[in-house]
Short mmCIF file of C-alpha atoms in Angstrom, two decimals:
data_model
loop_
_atom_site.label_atom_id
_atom_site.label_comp_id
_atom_site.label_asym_id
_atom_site.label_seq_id
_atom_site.Cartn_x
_atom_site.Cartn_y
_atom_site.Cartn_z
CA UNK A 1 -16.20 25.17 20.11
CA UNK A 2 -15.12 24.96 16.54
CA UNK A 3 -15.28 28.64 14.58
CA UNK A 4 -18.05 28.09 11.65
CA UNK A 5 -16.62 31.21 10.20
CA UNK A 6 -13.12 29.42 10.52
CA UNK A 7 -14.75 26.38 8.80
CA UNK A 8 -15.98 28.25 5.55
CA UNK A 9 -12.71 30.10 4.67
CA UNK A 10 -10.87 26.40 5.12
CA UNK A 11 -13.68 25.34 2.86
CA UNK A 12 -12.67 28.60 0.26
CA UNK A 13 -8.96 27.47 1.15
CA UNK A 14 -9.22 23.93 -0.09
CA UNK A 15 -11.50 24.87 -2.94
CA UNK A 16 -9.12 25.26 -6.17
CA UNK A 17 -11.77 25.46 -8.88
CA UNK A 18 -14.53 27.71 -9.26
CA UNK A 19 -17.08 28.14 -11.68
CA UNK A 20 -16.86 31.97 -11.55
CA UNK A 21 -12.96 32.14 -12.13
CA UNK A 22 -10.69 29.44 -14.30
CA UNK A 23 -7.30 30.06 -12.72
CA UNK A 24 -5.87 28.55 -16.65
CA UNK A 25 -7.55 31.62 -17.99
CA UNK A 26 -6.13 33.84 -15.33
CA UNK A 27 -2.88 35.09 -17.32
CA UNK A 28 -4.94 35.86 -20.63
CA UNK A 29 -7.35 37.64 -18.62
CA UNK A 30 -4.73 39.69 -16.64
CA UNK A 31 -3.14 40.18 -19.91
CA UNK A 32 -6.22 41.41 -21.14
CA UNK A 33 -6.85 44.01 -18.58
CA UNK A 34 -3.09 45.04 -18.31
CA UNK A 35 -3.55 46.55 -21.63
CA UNK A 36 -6.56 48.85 -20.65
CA UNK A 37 -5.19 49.93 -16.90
CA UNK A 38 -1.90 50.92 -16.93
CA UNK A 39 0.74 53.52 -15.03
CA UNK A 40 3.75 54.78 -15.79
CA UNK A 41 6.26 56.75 -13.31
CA UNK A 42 8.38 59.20 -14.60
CA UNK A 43 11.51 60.95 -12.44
CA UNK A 44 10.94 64.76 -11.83
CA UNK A 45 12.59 67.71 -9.78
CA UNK A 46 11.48 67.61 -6.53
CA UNK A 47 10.41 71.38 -7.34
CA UNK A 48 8.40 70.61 -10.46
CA UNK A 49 5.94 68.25 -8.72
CA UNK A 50 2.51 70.02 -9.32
CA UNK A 51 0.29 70.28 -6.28
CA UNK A 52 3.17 69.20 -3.92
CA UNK A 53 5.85 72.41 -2.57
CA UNK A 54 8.85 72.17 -0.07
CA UNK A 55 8.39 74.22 2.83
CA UNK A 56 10.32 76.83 2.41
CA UNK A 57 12.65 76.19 5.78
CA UNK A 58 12.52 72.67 6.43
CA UNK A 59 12.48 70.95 2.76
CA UNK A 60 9.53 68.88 3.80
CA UNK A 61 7.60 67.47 0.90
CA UNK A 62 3.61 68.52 1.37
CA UNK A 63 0.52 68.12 -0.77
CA UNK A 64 -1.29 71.43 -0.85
CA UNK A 65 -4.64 70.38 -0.10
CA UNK A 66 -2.82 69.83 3.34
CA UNK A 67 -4.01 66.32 3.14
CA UNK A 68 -2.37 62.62 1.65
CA UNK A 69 0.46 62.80 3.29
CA UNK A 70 4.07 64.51 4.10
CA UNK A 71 7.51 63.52 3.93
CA UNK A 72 10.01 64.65 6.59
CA UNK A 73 13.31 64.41 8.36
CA UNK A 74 13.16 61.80 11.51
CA UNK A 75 15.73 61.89 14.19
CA UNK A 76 16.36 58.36 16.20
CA UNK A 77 18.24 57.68 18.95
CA UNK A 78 18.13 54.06 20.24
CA UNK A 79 20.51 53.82 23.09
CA UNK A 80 22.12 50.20 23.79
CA UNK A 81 21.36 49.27 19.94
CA UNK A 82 24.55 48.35 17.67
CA UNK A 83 23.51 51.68 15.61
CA UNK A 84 22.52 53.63 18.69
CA UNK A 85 21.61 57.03 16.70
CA UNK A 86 20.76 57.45 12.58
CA UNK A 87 19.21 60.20 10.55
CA UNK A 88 16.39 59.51 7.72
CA UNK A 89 13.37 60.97 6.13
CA UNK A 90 9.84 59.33 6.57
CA UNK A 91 6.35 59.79 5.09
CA UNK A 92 4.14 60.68 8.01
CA UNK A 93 0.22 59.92 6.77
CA UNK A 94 -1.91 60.47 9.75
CA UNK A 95 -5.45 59.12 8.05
CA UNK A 96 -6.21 55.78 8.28
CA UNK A 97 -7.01 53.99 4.98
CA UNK A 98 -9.38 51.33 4.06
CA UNK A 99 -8.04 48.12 2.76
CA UNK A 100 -11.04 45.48 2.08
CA UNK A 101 -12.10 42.41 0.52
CA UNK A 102 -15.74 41.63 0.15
CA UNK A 103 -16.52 38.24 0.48
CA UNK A 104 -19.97 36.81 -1.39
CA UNK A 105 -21.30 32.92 -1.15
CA UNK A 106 -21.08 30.84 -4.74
CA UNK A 107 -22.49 27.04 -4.09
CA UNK A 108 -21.75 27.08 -0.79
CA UNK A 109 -17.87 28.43 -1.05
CA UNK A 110 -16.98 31.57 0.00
CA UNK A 111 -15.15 33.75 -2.80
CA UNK A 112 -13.20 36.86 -2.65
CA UNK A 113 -13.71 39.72 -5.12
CA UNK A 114 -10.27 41.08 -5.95
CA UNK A 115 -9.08 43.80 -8.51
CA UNK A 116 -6.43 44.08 -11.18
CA UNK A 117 -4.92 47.23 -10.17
CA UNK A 118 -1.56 49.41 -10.94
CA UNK A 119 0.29 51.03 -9.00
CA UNK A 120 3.29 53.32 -9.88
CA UNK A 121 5.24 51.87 -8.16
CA UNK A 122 4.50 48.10 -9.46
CA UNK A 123 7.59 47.22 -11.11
CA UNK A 124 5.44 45.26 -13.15
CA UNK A 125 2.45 47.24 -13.47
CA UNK A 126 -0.80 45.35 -12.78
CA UNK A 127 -1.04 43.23 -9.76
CA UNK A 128 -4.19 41.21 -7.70
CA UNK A 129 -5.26 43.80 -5.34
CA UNK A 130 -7.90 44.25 -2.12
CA UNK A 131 -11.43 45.04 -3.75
CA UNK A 132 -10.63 48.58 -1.65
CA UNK A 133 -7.48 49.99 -1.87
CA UNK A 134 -7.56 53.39 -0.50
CA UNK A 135 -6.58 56.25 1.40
CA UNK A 136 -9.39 58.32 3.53
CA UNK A 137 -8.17 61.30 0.77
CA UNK A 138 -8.78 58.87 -1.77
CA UNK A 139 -12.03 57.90 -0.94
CA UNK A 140 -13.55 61.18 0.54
CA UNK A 141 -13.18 62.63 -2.85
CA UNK A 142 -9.79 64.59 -2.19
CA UNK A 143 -8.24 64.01 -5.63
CA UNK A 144 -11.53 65.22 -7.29
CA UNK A 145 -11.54 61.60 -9.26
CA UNK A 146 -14.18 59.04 -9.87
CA UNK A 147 -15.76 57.77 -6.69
CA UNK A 148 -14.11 54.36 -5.03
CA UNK A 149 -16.09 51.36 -6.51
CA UNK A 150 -17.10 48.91 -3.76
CA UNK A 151 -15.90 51.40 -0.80
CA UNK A 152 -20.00 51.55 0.63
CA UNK A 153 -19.49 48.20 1.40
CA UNK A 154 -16.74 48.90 3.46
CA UNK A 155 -17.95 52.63 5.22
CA UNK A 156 -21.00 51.35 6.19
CA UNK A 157 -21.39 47.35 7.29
CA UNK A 158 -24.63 47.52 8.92
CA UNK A 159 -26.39 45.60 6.05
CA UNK A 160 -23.35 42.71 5.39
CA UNK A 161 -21.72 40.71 7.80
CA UNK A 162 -18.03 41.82 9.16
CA UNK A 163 -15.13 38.85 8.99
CA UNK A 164 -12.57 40.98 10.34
CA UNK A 165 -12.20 44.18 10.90
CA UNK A 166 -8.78 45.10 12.94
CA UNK A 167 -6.39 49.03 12.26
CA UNK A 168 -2.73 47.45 11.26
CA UNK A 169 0.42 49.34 10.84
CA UNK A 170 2.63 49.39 7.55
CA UNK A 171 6.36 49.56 7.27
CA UNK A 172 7.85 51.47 10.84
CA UNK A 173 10.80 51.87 8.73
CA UNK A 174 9.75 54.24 6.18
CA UNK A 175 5.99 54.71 7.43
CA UNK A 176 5.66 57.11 10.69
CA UNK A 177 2.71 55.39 12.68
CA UNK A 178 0.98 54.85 10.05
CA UNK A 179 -2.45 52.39 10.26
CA UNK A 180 -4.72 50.74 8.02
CA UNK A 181 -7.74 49.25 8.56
CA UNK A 182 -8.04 45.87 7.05
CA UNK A 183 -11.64 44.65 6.50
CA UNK A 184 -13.25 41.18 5.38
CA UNK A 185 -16.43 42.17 4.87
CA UNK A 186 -19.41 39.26 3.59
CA UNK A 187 -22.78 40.60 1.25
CA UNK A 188 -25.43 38.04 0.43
CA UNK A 189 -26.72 40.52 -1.76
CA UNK A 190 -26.10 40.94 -5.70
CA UNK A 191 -22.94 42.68 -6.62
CA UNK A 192 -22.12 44.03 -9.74
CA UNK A 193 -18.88 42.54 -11.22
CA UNK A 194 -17.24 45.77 -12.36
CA UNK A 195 -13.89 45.42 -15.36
CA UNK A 196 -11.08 44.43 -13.93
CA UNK A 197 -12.38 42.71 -10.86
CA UNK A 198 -12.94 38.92 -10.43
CA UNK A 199 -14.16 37.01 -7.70
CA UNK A 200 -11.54 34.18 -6.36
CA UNK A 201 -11.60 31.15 -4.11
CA UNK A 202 -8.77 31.49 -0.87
CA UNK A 203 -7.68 28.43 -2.22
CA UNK A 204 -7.21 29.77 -6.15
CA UNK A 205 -5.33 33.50 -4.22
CA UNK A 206 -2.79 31.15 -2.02
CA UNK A 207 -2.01 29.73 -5.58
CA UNK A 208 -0.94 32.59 -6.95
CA UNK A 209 0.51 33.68 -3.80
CA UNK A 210 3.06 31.15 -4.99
CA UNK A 211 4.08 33.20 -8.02
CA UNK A 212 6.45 36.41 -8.43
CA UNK A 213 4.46 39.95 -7.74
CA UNK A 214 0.99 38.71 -8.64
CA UNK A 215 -0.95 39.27 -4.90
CA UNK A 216 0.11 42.81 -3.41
CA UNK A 217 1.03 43.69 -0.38
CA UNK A 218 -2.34 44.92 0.45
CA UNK A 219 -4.24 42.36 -0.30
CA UNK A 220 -1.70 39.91 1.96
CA UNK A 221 -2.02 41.73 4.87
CA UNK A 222 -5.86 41.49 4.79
CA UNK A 223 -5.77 37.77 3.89
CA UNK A 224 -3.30 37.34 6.84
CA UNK A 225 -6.32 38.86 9.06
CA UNK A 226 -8.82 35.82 7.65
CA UNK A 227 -10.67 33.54 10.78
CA UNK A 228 -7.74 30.50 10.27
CA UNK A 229 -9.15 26.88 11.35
CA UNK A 230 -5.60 25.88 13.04
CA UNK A 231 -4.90 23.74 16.15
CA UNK A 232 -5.47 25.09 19.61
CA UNK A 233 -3.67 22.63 21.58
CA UNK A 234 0.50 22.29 21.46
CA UNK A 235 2.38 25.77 21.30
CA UNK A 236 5.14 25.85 23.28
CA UNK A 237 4.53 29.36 24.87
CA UNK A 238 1.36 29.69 26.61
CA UNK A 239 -0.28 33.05 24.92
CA UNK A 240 -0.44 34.78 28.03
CA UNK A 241 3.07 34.40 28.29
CA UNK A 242 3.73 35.42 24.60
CA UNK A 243 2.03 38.88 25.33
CA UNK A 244 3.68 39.24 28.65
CA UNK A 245 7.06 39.10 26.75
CA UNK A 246 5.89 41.21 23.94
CA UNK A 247 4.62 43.78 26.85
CA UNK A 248 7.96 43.67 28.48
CA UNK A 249 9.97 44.62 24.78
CA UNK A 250 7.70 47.24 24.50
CA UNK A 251 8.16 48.65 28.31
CA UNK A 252 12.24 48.06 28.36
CA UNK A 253 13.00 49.31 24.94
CA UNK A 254 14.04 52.55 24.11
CA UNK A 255 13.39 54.71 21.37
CA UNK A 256 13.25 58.34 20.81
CA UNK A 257 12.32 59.92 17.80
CA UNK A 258 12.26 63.45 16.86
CA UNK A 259 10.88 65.08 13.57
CA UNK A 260 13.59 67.26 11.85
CA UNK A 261 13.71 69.05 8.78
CA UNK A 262 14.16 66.86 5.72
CA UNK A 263 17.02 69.11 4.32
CA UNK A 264 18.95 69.10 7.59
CA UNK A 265 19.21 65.50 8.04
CA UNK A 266 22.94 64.30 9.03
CA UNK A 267 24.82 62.09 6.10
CA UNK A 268 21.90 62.19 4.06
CA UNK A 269 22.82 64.58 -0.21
CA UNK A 270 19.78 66.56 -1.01
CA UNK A 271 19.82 67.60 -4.78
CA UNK A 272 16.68 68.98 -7.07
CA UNK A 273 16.22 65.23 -7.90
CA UNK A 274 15.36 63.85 -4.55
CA UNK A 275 17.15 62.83 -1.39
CA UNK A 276 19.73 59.92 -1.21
CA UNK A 277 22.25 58.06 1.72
CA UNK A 278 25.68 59.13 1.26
CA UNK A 279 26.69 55.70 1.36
CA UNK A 280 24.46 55.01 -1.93
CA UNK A 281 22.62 52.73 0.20
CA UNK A 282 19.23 52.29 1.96
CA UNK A 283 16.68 54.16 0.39
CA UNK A 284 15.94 57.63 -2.00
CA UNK A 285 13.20 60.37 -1.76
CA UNK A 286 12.01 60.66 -5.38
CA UNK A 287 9.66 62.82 -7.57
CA UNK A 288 7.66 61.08 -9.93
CA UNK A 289 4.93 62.27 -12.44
CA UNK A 290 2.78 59.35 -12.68
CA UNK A 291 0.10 58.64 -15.70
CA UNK A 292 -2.67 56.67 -15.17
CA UNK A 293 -4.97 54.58 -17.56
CA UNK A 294 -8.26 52.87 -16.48
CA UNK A 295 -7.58 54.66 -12.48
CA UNK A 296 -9.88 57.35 -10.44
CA UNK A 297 -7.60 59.71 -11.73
CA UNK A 298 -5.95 60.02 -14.82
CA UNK A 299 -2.53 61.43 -13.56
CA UNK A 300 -0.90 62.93 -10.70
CA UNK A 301 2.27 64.19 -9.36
CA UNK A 302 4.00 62.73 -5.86
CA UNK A 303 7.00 61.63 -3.90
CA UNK A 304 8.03 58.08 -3.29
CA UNK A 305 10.35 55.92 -1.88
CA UNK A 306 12.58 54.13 -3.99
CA UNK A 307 14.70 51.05 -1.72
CA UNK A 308 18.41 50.16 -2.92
CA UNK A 309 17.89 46.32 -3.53
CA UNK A 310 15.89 43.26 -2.79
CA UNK A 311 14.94 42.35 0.57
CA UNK A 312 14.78 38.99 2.53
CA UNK A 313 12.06 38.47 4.39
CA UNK A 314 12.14 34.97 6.04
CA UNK A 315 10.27 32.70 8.46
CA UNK A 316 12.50 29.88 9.78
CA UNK A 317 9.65 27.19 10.78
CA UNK A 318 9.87 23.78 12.66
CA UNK A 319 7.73 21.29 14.32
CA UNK A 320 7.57 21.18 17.86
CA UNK A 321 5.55 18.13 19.92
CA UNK A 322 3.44 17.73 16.09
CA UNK A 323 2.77 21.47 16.06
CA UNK A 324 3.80 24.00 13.19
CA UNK A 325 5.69 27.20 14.81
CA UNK A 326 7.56 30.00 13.41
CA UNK A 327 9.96 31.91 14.69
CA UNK A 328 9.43 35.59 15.38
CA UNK A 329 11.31 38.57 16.25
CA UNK A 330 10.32 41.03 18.34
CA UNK A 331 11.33 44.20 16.74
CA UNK A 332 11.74 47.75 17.17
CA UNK A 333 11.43 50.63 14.02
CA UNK A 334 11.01 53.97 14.36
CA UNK A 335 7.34 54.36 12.81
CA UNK A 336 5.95 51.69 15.08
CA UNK A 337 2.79 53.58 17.01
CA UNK A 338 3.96 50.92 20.13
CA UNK A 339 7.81 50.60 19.89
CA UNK A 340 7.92 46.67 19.41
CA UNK A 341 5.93 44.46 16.85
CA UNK A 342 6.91 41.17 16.16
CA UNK A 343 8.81 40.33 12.91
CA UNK A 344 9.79 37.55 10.57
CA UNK A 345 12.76 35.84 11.55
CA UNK A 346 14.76 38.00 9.47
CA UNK A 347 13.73 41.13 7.73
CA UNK A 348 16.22 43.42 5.68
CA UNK A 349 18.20 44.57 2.66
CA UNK A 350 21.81 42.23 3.28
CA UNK A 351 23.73 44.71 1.03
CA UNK A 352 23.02 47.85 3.67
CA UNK A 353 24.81 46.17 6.28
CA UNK A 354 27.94 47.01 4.71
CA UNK A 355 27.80 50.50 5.77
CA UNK A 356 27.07 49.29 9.24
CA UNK A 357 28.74 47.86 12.23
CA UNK A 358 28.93 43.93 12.10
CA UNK A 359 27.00 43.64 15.33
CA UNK A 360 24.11 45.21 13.42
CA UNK A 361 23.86 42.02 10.99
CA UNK A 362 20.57 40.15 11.55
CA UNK A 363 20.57 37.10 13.37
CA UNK A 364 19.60 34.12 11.45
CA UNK A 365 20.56 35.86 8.05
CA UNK A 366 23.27 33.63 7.18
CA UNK A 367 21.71 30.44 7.82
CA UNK A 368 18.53 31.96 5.50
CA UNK A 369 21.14 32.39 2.77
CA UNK A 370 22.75 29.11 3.17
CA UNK A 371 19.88 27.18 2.95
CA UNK A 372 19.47 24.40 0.50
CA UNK A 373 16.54 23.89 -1.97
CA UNK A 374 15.59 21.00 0.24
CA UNK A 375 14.83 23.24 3.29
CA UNK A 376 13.00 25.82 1.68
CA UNK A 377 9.60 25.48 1.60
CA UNK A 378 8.36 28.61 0.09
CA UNK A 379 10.43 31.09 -2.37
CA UNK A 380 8.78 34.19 -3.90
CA UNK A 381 9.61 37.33 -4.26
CA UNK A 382 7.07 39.86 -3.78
CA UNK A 383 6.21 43.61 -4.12
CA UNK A 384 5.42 45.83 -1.35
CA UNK A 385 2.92 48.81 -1.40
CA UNK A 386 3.25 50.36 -5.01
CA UNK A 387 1.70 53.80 -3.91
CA UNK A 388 4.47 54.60 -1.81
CA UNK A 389 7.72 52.94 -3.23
CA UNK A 390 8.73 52.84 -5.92
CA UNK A 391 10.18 49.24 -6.70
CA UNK A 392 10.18 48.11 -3.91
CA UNK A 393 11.10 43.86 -3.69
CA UNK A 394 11.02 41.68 -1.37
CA UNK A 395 12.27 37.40 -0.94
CA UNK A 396 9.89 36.00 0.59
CA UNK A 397 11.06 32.81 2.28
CA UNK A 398 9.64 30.23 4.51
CA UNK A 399 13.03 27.76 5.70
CA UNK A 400 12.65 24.78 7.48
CA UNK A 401 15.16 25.04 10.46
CA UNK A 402 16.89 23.16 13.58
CA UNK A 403 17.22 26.02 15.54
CA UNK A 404 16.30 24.53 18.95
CA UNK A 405 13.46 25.03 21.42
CA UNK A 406 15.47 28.03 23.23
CA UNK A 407 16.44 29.95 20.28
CA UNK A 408 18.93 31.54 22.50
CA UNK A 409 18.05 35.15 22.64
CA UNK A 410 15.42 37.16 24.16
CA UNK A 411 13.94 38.96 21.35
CA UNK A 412 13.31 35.32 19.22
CA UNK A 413 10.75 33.31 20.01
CA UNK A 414 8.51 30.40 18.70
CA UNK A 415 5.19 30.83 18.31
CA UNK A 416 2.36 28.28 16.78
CA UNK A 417 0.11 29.50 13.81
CA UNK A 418 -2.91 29.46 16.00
CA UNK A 419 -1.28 31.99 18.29
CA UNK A 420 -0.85 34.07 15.14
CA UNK A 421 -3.93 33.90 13.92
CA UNK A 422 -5.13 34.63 17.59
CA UNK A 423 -2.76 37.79 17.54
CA UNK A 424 -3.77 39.10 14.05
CA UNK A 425 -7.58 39.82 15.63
CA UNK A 426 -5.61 42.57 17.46
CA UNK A 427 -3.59 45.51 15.82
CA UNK A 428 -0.22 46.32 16.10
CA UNK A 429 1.17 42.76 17.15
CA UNK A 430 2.43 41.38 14.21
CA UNK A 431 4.50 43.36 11.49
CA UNK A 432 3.57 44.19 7.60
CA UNK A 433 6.12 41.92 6.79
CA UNK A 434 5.30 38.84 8.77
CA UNK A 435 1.73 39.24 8.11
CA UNK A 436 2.33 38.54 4.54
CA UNK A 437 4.30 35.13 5.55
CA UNK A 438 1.20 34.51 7.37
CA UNK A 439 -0.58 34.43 4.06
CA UNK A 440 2.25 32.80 2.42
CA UNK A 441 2.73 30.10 4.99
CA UNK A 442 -1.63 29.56 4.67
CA UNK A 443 -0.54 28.93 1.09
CA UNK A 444 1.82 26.28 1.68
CA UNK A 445 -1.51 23.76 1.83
CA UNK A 446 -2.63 25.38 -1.37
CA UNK A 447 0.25 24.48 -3.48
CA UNK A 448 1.38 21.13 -1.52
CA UNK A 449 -2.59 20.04 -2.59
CA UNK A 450 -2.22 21.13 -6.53
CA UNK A 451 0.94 20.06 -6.81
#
C-alpha cells in the first residue's frame, strides 16, 4: 500500500513555486536578513575563553556550568586497519539536541518553515537552517538567552502530527557518540512567521540544495529523514541481507577507544592558541570569541574545530535491472555509538593522506577525482555544522560509475534509494555525511525538472 504521507512530500518535492516564497526574491531577501543577523569568530588563547577553563591536569576544555559540552584527548587502537593506532582530541556532548522542521499545509502542498541562521563557524555567515537548531543547553535555558522560537512544537507533539522522528549521530570523527534527534513535525494550526524565517516547498529547498553553502548541514540531515515515495521492487540486496552484513561489520570489527588527557596526546603541539597535528594536517582545537547579532545570545566564548582543507564526499551511483543504487561503505570512526555506519562511497580530506601509509588511501578516490563533467551528476560544495567547526567544507559529489555488480570488497556495497529511505526510519545506520547525499541525490529531480 502506497505511503499517503510519502505522496504529499513528492507533491512538496515537485512543487517549485509557491505563493508564500518567490525563490527569484530569495537572494534579496537573504541579503536582507544577512545584514540584521550576523556572527563573527575571533581567535583567542585557549586560557582567555570566559566561562570555559582547562582542567588543571588533563588540559581538557570544559564549560563551567558543567554542561554544552567538553573537549578531550581520545586514544584508538584499531588492530588489522592500515593505521592500526592514532592519537586525537574529540568533543564529547552527551545531550541530545533537537533538530526540527515544522511542516504546515498551503493549497494543498506541504511547506517547510526554515530559518536564516549564522553560525560562527559559517564561512559565509548566514545559511538556510532547521526551524530548531539546538542543543538541550540551548533550549533548557542554559545560556540564560532568549527562549528557542518554534522549540514547543518540537518538545511536545501531542497536538501536531509527527513525520519523522528518529536520534542520528554526527561526525564519529570529531563527535564522541554524539546524537541528534531529527524531527518533521506537521501543525494545522496558525503559526506566526517570525524575521528571518520563511516557509519553503521540498521542491524550492532541493533547488537550493544545488547551490554552494546555502542549506546546512542540519537541515540536510533532517530532510534526508523525509517519508521518500521511491520504488520497492529491484534492489539487488534483499534488506534483510543488507542488515545482516551491516550486523556482521559491526560484530567483527574492532575498535577500542580510550579517553586521555587532551595535553598528553602522542604527535599532537599544544600551545596557548589551541591544539594542532604535527604534521600540519587534519584538524586544530581553537578558541574563538564569537559575537552575535539578531541570535539568543548576543556573544559567547567556545572551542571549535577548525579542519585543514576541503573534503570529498562522494556517492558513485548506477542503474542496476532499471533501479537507482548507490554505493555505500560500511565504515568504522571512533565516535560511532555502534562501531560501523554506512558511508558515502568516499568520505575524506585527500591532502591528509600524505602523512599516512598508502594502504590507508580511500578506495574509489581516484576514480571520484578523475571523473569527467559528463559523469557527474551533482557538484556542490557544502558546509558542515557551523557550531562546532569552524570552516569546515565539504565536495559534495554524486558520479555516475561502472563499477560492477560485485564491487569487489566486503565493506562496499550497492544499495537502492528505497532501502535508504527504509534505513533512515532507524538511527545510527547511515552516516552524517551520506545522509546529506541522500538529500542531495532527492534533489537531482528538483534541478533535472527546472532546468
Amino acid at each position: 500500500m502506497a505511503d499517503p504521507t510519502a505522496a504529499r512530500i513528492a507533491r512538496s518535492a515537485a512543487a517549485l513555486e509557491s505563493p508564500l516564497t518567490d525563490l527569484a526574491g530569495f537572494d534579496d531577501w537573504f541579503a536582507e536578513h544577512g545584514r540584521s543577523i550576523r556572527t563573527t569568530a575571533e581567535r583567542i588563547p585557549l586560557a582567555a575563553m570566559e566561562n570555559w577553563y582547562q582542567t588543571p591536569v588533563t588540559g581538557d576544555l570544559r564549560h563551567r556550568s558543567g554542561k554544552f559540552f567538553t573537549v578531550h584527548g581520545l586514544r584508538v587502537h584499531s588492530p588489522g586497519s592500515a593505521v592500526p593506532w592514532w592519537d586525537q582530541p574529540i568533543i564529547d556532548q552527551p545531550e541530545v539536541g533537537i533538530l526540527g522542521i515544522l511542516v504546515k499545509e498551503f493549497d494543498g502542498v506541504p511547506h517547510f518553515l526554515m530559518q536564516a541562521k549564522a553560525e560562527p563557524g559559517n564561512p559565509g555567515g548566514l545559511q538556510l537552517s532547521p526551524t530548531v537548531q539546538a542543543t538541550r543547553s540551548n533550549y533548557t535555558g542554559v545560556h540564560r538567552g532568549k527562549p528557542v522560537p518554534y522549540v514547543d512544537y518540537f518538545r511536545d507533539t501531542s497536538r501536531h502530527r509527527v513525520v519523522a522522528d528518529v536520534r542520528q549521530s554526527e561526525q564519529g570523527a570529531w563527535f564522541y557518540r554524539k546524537r541528534n534527534r531529527n524531527m518533521v513535525v506537521e501543525t494545522t494550526g496558525e503559526v506566526e512567521v517570525l524575521e528571518g524565517f520563511r516557509w519553503f516547498t521540498l521542491g524550492q529547498l532541493h533547488l537550493l540544495l544545488s547551490r554552494h553553502d546555502i542549506v546546512n548541514m542540519d537541515a540536510r540531515t533532517v530532510m534526508s529523514c523525509l517519508p521518500h515515495a521511491s520504488r520497492p521492487e529491484g534492489s539487488l540486496h534483499r534488506t534483510t541481507d543488507v542488515l545482516s552484513w551491516i550486523n556482521g561489520a559491526r560484530s567483527l570489527t574492532t575498535i577500542d577507544t580510550e579517553r586521555i588527557a587532551l595535553r598528553g596526546l602522542d604527535e599532537w603541539r599544544h600551545t596557548d592558541m589551541g591544539h594542532s597535528h604535527e604534521s600540519g594536517g587534519f584538524f586544530d582545537v581553537i578558541g574563538v570569541s564569537v559575537t552575535a547579532r539578531g541570535r539568543e545570545v548576543g556573544g559567547w566564548h567556545q572551542p571549535m574545530i577548525e579542519p585543514h582543507g576541503t573534503g570529498v564526499i562522494a556517492f558513485l551511483v548506477r542503474e542496476i535491472d532499471g533501479v537507482p543504487h548507490a554505493l555505500l561503505h560500511a565504515r568504522t570512526e571512533p565516535g560511532y555509538a555502534d562501531v560501523v555506519e554506512l558511508a558515502p562511497t568516499v568520505q575524506c580530506v585527500p591532502e591528509n593522506y600524505a602523512w599516512l601509509p598508502p594502504a590507508a588511501r580511500p578506495r574509489h578516490l581516484d576514480e571520484v577525482l578523475a571523473a569527467g563533467p559528463d559523469r557527474i551528476l551533482f557538484d556542490t560544495v557544502l558546509s558542515e555544522e557551523g557550531g562546532r567547526f569552524f570552516h569546515a567544507r565539504n565536495r559534495y559529489l554524486i558520479v555516475d560509475s561502472d563499477v560492477p555488480e560485485d564491487p569487489g570488497h566486503p565493506d562496499f556495497r550497492w544499495l537502492s534509494m528505497d532501502q535508504l529511505t527504509r534505513l533512515l526510519r532507524h538511527s545510527h545506520y547511515l552516516n552524517v555525511q551520506a545522509r546529506s547525499l541522500v538529500a542531495c541525490m532527492r534533489s537531482l529531480e528538483a534541478t533535472r525538472d527546472s532546468a
